[in-house]
C-alpha cells in the first residue's frame, strides 16, 4: 500500500470536514434544538423559522436520530414546522407540511399521531367552512293594488243592443277583486371570490461549498499526526492559523497527540494540556465533529468528558 497516497486521502477528508463554510450536520442539530425551545415557550414564529431551517439541511425524519455524543431523540422538523404554522392560523401551509409521508410514519412511531390527527381535522374543517358559499333569502314588499271591499262596476251594454224601458238593466258585478299574490324572491348570492394562497416555496437543499485549500500549518499538523510524529505535533503553534475551523482541527490533532503521550507515560501535565487544547478547539469551532476513522474511541471519550 502506498502510504503517501493514504495520507493524501486522509488529509483531503480532514480539510473538507474542517473548511466547508457551513457544515450541514451542525446546522440541523442547532436549528432543531432552537426550534424545540421555541415550541416549548410558545414562540411560534421562531419555531417555524428554526424548524424550516433544520429541514432544509436535513429533511429526513427519524424516530431515533443521533445528535451529539450519545443523545438520541425523535427528529420530525416537518411536524413541528406544521404545528407552528397551525398555531399562527396558517392551516393550508400546515396541512402541506403534515402531508409529508415519511414524517407521518415517524410521527406514528413516536406517539404523536393523535395530536397530528386532531390538528389536521381542525384545519380541514376550518378550510371547508371558509370555502362554503353563503345563501340569503330577501323578503320583497307585497304588491297590493286591490281595494279591501267589493268593487261595483256598471255593466256596459253589448254593441248594437238598445236599452229601453222593457229591457232589464244589466246587474252590476258584486264579486270582490282578488288581491295580487304576494311574491317572495329568493336571491342567492354568488359564492365569494377566493384567492388561493400559493404554497410556500419548497426548501432547496443547501449546496455545499467547495473546500478551501488547507493552510500550510494545518497540512504540517496532519502529516505529523498520520506519520506518528506526536512530539513534533505537540510543539505546533496553532495560533499561526488564521482560519478558525482549520485552527480548531489543528488543536484537536495536537490534543490527540498530547493525550496519547499522557496515556503512555502517565504524564498528568500532558493530559491537562490536552484538555486545554480541546476547550480551545471548541471555542474556535463549536460544531467541529471528530472523524471516527482518525481519532481513537478513547480519545473521543476523553473529548466528550472534557468540560
Coordinates of C-alpha atoms in Angstrom, one line a residue:
X1 CA 0.0 0.0 0.0
X2 CA 1.3 3.5 -0.9
X3 CA 1.5 5.3 2.5
X4 CA 1.8 8.7 0.7
X5 CA -1.5 8.2 -1.1
X6 CA -3.2 7.1 2.1
X7 CA -2.0 10.2 3.9
X8 CA -3.1 12.4 1.0
X9 CA -6.6 10.9 1.0
X10 CA -6.9 11.3 4.8
X11 CA -5.7 14.9 4.5
X12 CA -8.4 15.6 1.9
X13 CA -11.0 14.2 4.3
X14 CA -9.8 16.3 7.2
X15 CA -9.5 19.5 5.2
X16 CA -13.0 19.1 3.7
X17 CA -14.5 18.5 7.1
X18 CA -12.7 21.4 8.6
X19 CA -13.0 24.1 5.9
X20 CA -16.5 23.7 4.4
X21 CA -18.2 27.0 5.1
X22 CA -21.3 25.7 6.9
X23 CA -21.4 22.0 7.9
X24 CA -25.0 20.7 7.4
X25 CA -24.8 18.3 10.3
X26 CA -24.1 21.1 12.7
X27 CA -26.8 23.3 11.3
X28 CA -29.7 20.9 11.6
X29 CA -28.8 20.0 15.2
X30 CA -28.6 23.6 16.3
X31 CA -31.7 24.7 14.4
X32 CA -33.8 21.8 15.6
X33 CA -32.8 22.4 19.2
X34 CA -33.6 26.1 18.9
X35 CA -37.0 25.2 17.3
X36 CA -37.9 22.8 20.1
X37 CA -37.1 25.5 22.7
X38 CA -39.4 27.9 20.7
X39 CA -42.2 25.4 20.7
X40 CA -41.9 24.9 24.4
X41 CA -42.0 28.7 25.0
X42 CA -44.9 29.2 22.5
X43 CA -42.8 31.4 20.2
X44 CA -44.4 30.0 17.0
X45 CA -42.8 32.4 14.6
X46 CA -39.3 31.4 15.8
X47 CA -40.3 27.8 15.9
X48 CA -41.4 27.9 12.3
X49 CA -38.2 29.7 11.2
X50 CA -35.8 27.2 13.0
X51 CA -37.7 24.1 12.0
X52 CA -37.8 25.1 8.3
X53 CA -34.0 25.8 8.5
X54 CA -33.5 22.3 10.0
X55 CA -35.4 20.5 7.3
X56 CA -33.6 22.5 4.6
X57 CA -30.3 21.0 5.9
X58 CA -31.7 17.5 6.8
X59 CA -35.4 16.9 5.8
X60 CA -35.3 13.1 6.6
X61 CA -37.4 12.3 9.7
X62 CA -36.1 9.7 12.1
X63 CA -37.6 8.3 15.3
X64 CA -34.1 7.7 16.7
X65 CA -31.9 10.4 15.4
X66 CA -28.4 10.6 16.8
X67 CA -27.4 14.1 17.9
X68 CA -24.1 15.0 19.5
X69 CA -22.5 12.2 21.6
X70 CA -24.9 9.5 22.8
X71 CA -28.0 11.7 22.6
X72 CA -30.8 10.1 20.5
X73 CA -34.2 11.7 20.0
X74 CA -37.1 11.9 17.6
X75 CA -36.4 14.2 14.6
X76 CA -39.6 15.4 12.8
X77 CA -39.0 19.0 11.6
X78 CA -41.9 18.8 9.1
X79 CA -44.3 18.1 12.0
X80 CA -43.1 20.9 14.2
X81 CA -43.0 23.4 11.3
X82 CA -46.6 22.5 10.5
X83 CA -47.5 22.9 14.2
X84 CA -46.0 26.4 14.2
X85 CA -48.0 27.2 11.0
X86 CA -51.2 25.8 12.6
X87 CA -50.7 27.9 15.8
X88 CA -50.3 31.0 13.6
X89 CA -53.6 30.3 11.8
X90 CA -52.0 29.1 8.5
X91 CA -53.9 25.8 8.0
X92 CA -53.1 25.4 4.3
X93 CA -49.3 25.6 4.9
X94 CA -49.7 23.3 8.0
X95 CA -51.5 20.6 6.0
X96 CA -48.9 20.7 3.3
X97 CA -46.1 20.1 5.8
X98 CA -48.1 17.4 7.6
X99 CA -48.7 15.6 4.3
X100 CA -45.0 14.5 4.1
X101 CA -45.4 10.7 4.1
X102 CA -42.1 9.8 5.8
X103 CA -42.9 12.2 8.6
X104 CA -46.4 10.7 9.1
X105 CA -44.8 7.3 9.6
X106 CA -42.3 8.5 12.1
X107 CA -45.0 10.5 14.0
X108 CA -47.0 7.3 14.3
X109 CA -43.9 5.5 15.7
X110 CA -43.1 8.4 18.1
X111 CA -46.6 8.6 19.6
X112 CA -47.6 12.0 18.1
X113 CA -50.2 10.6 15.8
X114 CA -53.2 11.5 18.0
X115 CA -52.2 15.2 18.2
X116 CA -51.5 15.3 14.4
X117 CA -54.9 13.8 13.7
X118 CA -56.7 16.3 15.9
X119 CA -54.8 19.3 14.5
X120 CA -55.3 18.1 10.9
X121 CA -59.0 17.6 11.4
X122 CA -59.4 21.1 12.8
X123 CA -57.6 22.6 9.9
X124 CA -59.6 20.7 7.3
X125 CA -62.9 21.8 9.0
X126 CA -61.7 25.4 9.0
X127 CA -60.8 25.4 5.4
X128 CA -64.0 23.7 4.3
X129 CA -66.1 26.3 6.2
X130 CA -64.2 29.1 4.6
X131 CA -64.8 27.8 1.1
X132 CA -68.6 27.2 1.6
X133 CA -70.8 29.8 -0.3
X134 CA -73.4 31.8 1.7
X135 CA -77.2 31.8 0.7
X136 CA -79.6 34.6 1.7
X137 CA -83.4 35.0 1.3
X138 CA -84.6 38.5 0.7
X139 CA -88.3 39.5 1.5
X140 CA -89.7 41.7 -1.2
X141 CA -92.6 44.2 -0.5
X142 CA -96.0 42.8 -1.1
X143 CA -97.8 44.2 -4.2
X144 CA -101.3 45.3 -3.1
X145 CA -103.2 47.0 -5.8
X146 CA -106.8 45.9 -4.9
X147 CA -109.2 47.7 -2.6
X148 CA -110.4 46.0 0.6
X149 CA -114.1 46.0 -0.3
X150 CA -116.2 44.7 -3.2
X151 CA -116.0 46.7 -6.4
X152 CA -119.1 47.5 -8.3
X153 CA -118.7 48.5 -11.9
X154 CA -121.6 49.4 -14.2
X155 CA -122.2 46.8 -16.9
X156 CA -121.6 48.0 -20.4
X157 CA -124.3 47.1 -23.0
X158 CA -123.4 44.9 -25.8
X159 CA -122.6 46.5 -29.1
X160 CA -125.7 47.1 -31.2
X161 CA -128.3 46.4 -28.4
X162 CA -130.6 49.1 -27.3
X163 CA -131.7 49.6 -23.7
X164 CA -135.3 50.5 -23.3
X165 CA -138.0 50.5 -20.7
X166 CA -138.8 46.9 -21.4
X167 CA -135.3 45.7 -21.3
X168 CA -133.9 44.8 -17.9
X169 CA -130.8 46.6 -17.0
X170 CA -127.6 44.7 -16.6
X171 CA -126.9 43.9 -12.9
X172 CA -123.7 45.3 -11.5
X173 CA -121.0 42.8 -10.6
X174 CA -120.8 42.1 -6.9
X175 CA -117.7 39.8 -7.0
X176 CA -114.8 41.2 -4.9
X177 CA -111.5 41.8 -6.6
X178 CA -108.7 39.3 -5.8
X179 CA -105.7 40.8 -4.3
X180 CA -102.5 40.4 -6.2
X181 CA -100.4 37.4 -4.9
X182 CA -97.6 38.1 -2.5
X183 CA -94.3 37.3 -4.1
X184 CA -91.2 36.3 -2.2
X185 CA -88.0 36.4 -4.1
X186 CA -85.1 34.2 -3.2
X187 CA -81.8 35.8 -4.0
X188 CA -78.8 33.5 -3.9
X189 CA -75.6 35.4 -3.9
X190 CA -72.8 34.0 -6.0
X191 CA -70.0 32.4 -4.0
X192 CA -67.4 34.9 -2.9
X193 CA -64.3 35.0 -4.9
X194 CA -61.4 33.4 -3.1
X195 CA -57.9 33.9 -4.0
X196 CA -55.9 30.7 -3.5
X197 CA -52.9 31.2 -1.3
X198 CA -49.9 29.8 -3.2
X199 CA -48.0 27.2 -1.3
X200 CA -44.7 28.3 0.2
X201 CA -41.7 27.7 -2.0
X202 CA -40.2 24.3 -1.4
X203 CA -36.9 24.5 0.5
X204 CA -34.0 23.8 -1.6
X205 CA -31.1 21.8 -0.2
X206 CA -28.1 23.8 0.7
X207 CA -25.4 23.4 -1.8
X208 CA -22.0 22.5 -0.2
X209 CA -19.3 25.0 -0.7
X210 CA -16.0 23.8 -2.3
X211 CA -13.3 23.2 0.3
X212 CA -10.7 25.9 0.6
X213 CA -7.0 25.0 0.4
X214 CA -5.6 24.0 3.8
X215 CA -3.2 26.4 5.4
X216 CA 0.4 25.1 5.4
X217 CA 0.5 24.8 9.2
X218 CA -2.6 22.5 9.1
X219 CA -1.0 20.4 6.4
X220 CA 2.1 20.0 8.6
X221 CA -0.1 19.0 11.6
X222 CA -2.0 16.4 9.6
X223 CA 1.2 14.9 8.2
X224 CA 2.8 14.7 11.6
X225 CA -0.3 13.1 13.1
X226 CA -0.6 10.5 10.4
X227 CA 3.1 9.9 10.5
X228 CA 3.1 9.3 14.2
X229 CA 5.4 12.2 15.0
X230 CA 3.5 13.3 18.0
X231 CA 6.3 15.1 19.7
X232 CA 6.5 17.3 16.6
X233 CA 2.7 17.9 16.6
X234 CA 2.7 18.7 20.4
X235 CA 5.0 21.6 19.6
X236 CA 2.7 23.0 16.9
X237 CA 1.9 26.7 17.2
X238 CA -1.8 26.7 16.3
X239 CA -2.1 30.5 16.8
X240 CA -0.4 30.9 13.4
X241 CA -3.5 29.5 11.7
X242 CA -5.9 32.4 10.8
X243 CA -8.9 30.2 9.7
X244 CA -10.9 29.4 12.8
X245 CA -12.1 25.9 11.7
X246 CA -8.6 24.9 10.5
X247 CA -7.2 26.1 13.8
X248 CA -9.8 24.1 15.7
X249 CA -8.8 21.0 13.8
X250 CA -5.1 21.5 14.4
X251 CA -5.8 22.0 18.1
X252 CA -7.8 18.7 18.2
X253 CA -4.8 16.9 16.4
X254 CA -2.4 18.4 19.0
X255 CA -4.8 17.4 21.8
X256 CA -4.8 13.8 20.5
X257 CA -1.0 13.7 20.4
X258 CA -0.7 15.1 23.9
X259 CA -3.4 12.7 25.2
X260 CA -1.6 9.8 23.7
X261 CA 1.7 10.9 25.3
X262 CA -0.1 11.3 28.7
X263 CA -1.7 7.9 28.5
X264 CA 1.6 6.1 27.5
X265 CA 3.8 7.9 30.0
X266 CA 1.3 8.6 32.8
X267 CA 2.0 12.3 32.3
X268 CA -0.7 14.3 34.0
X269 CA 0.7 17.5 32.6
X270 CA 0.3 16.3 29.1
X271 CA -3.3 15.3 29.8
X272 CA -4.0 18.7 31.3
X273 CA -2.6 20.4 28.2
X274 CA -4.7 18.1 26.0
X275 CA -7.8 19.3 27.9
X276 CA -6.8 22.9 27.3
X277 CA -6.5 22.2 23.5
X278 CA -9.9 20.5 23.4
X279 CA -11.5 23.5 25.1
X280 CA -9.7 25.9 22.8
X281 CA -10.9 23.9 19.7
X282 CA -14.5 24.1 20.9
X283 CA -14.3 27.8 21.4
X284 CA -12.9 28.2 17.8
X285 CA -15.5 25.9 16.2
X286 CA -18.2 24.6 18.5
X287 CA -19.7 22.4 15.8
X288 CA -16.5 20.6 14.9
X289 CA -17.1 16.8 14.8
X290 CA -14.4 14.1 15.2
X291 CA -13.9 11.7 12.4
X292 CA -14.2 8.1 13.9
X293 CA -11.7 6.8 11.3
X294 CA -8.9 9.2 12.5
X295 CA -9.5 9.6 16.3
X296 CA -9.5 6.6 18.6
X297 CA -12.5 5.8 20.7
X298 CA -10.6 6.5 23.9
X299 CA -9.7 10.0 22.7
X300 CA -13.2 10.7 21.6
X301 CA -14.5 9.6 25.1
X302 CA -11.8 11.9 26.6
X303 CA -13.2 14.8 24.4
X304 CA -16.8 14.2 25.5
X305 CA -15.8 14.1 29.1
X306 CA -13.8 17.4 28.9
X307 CA -15.8 20.3 30.2

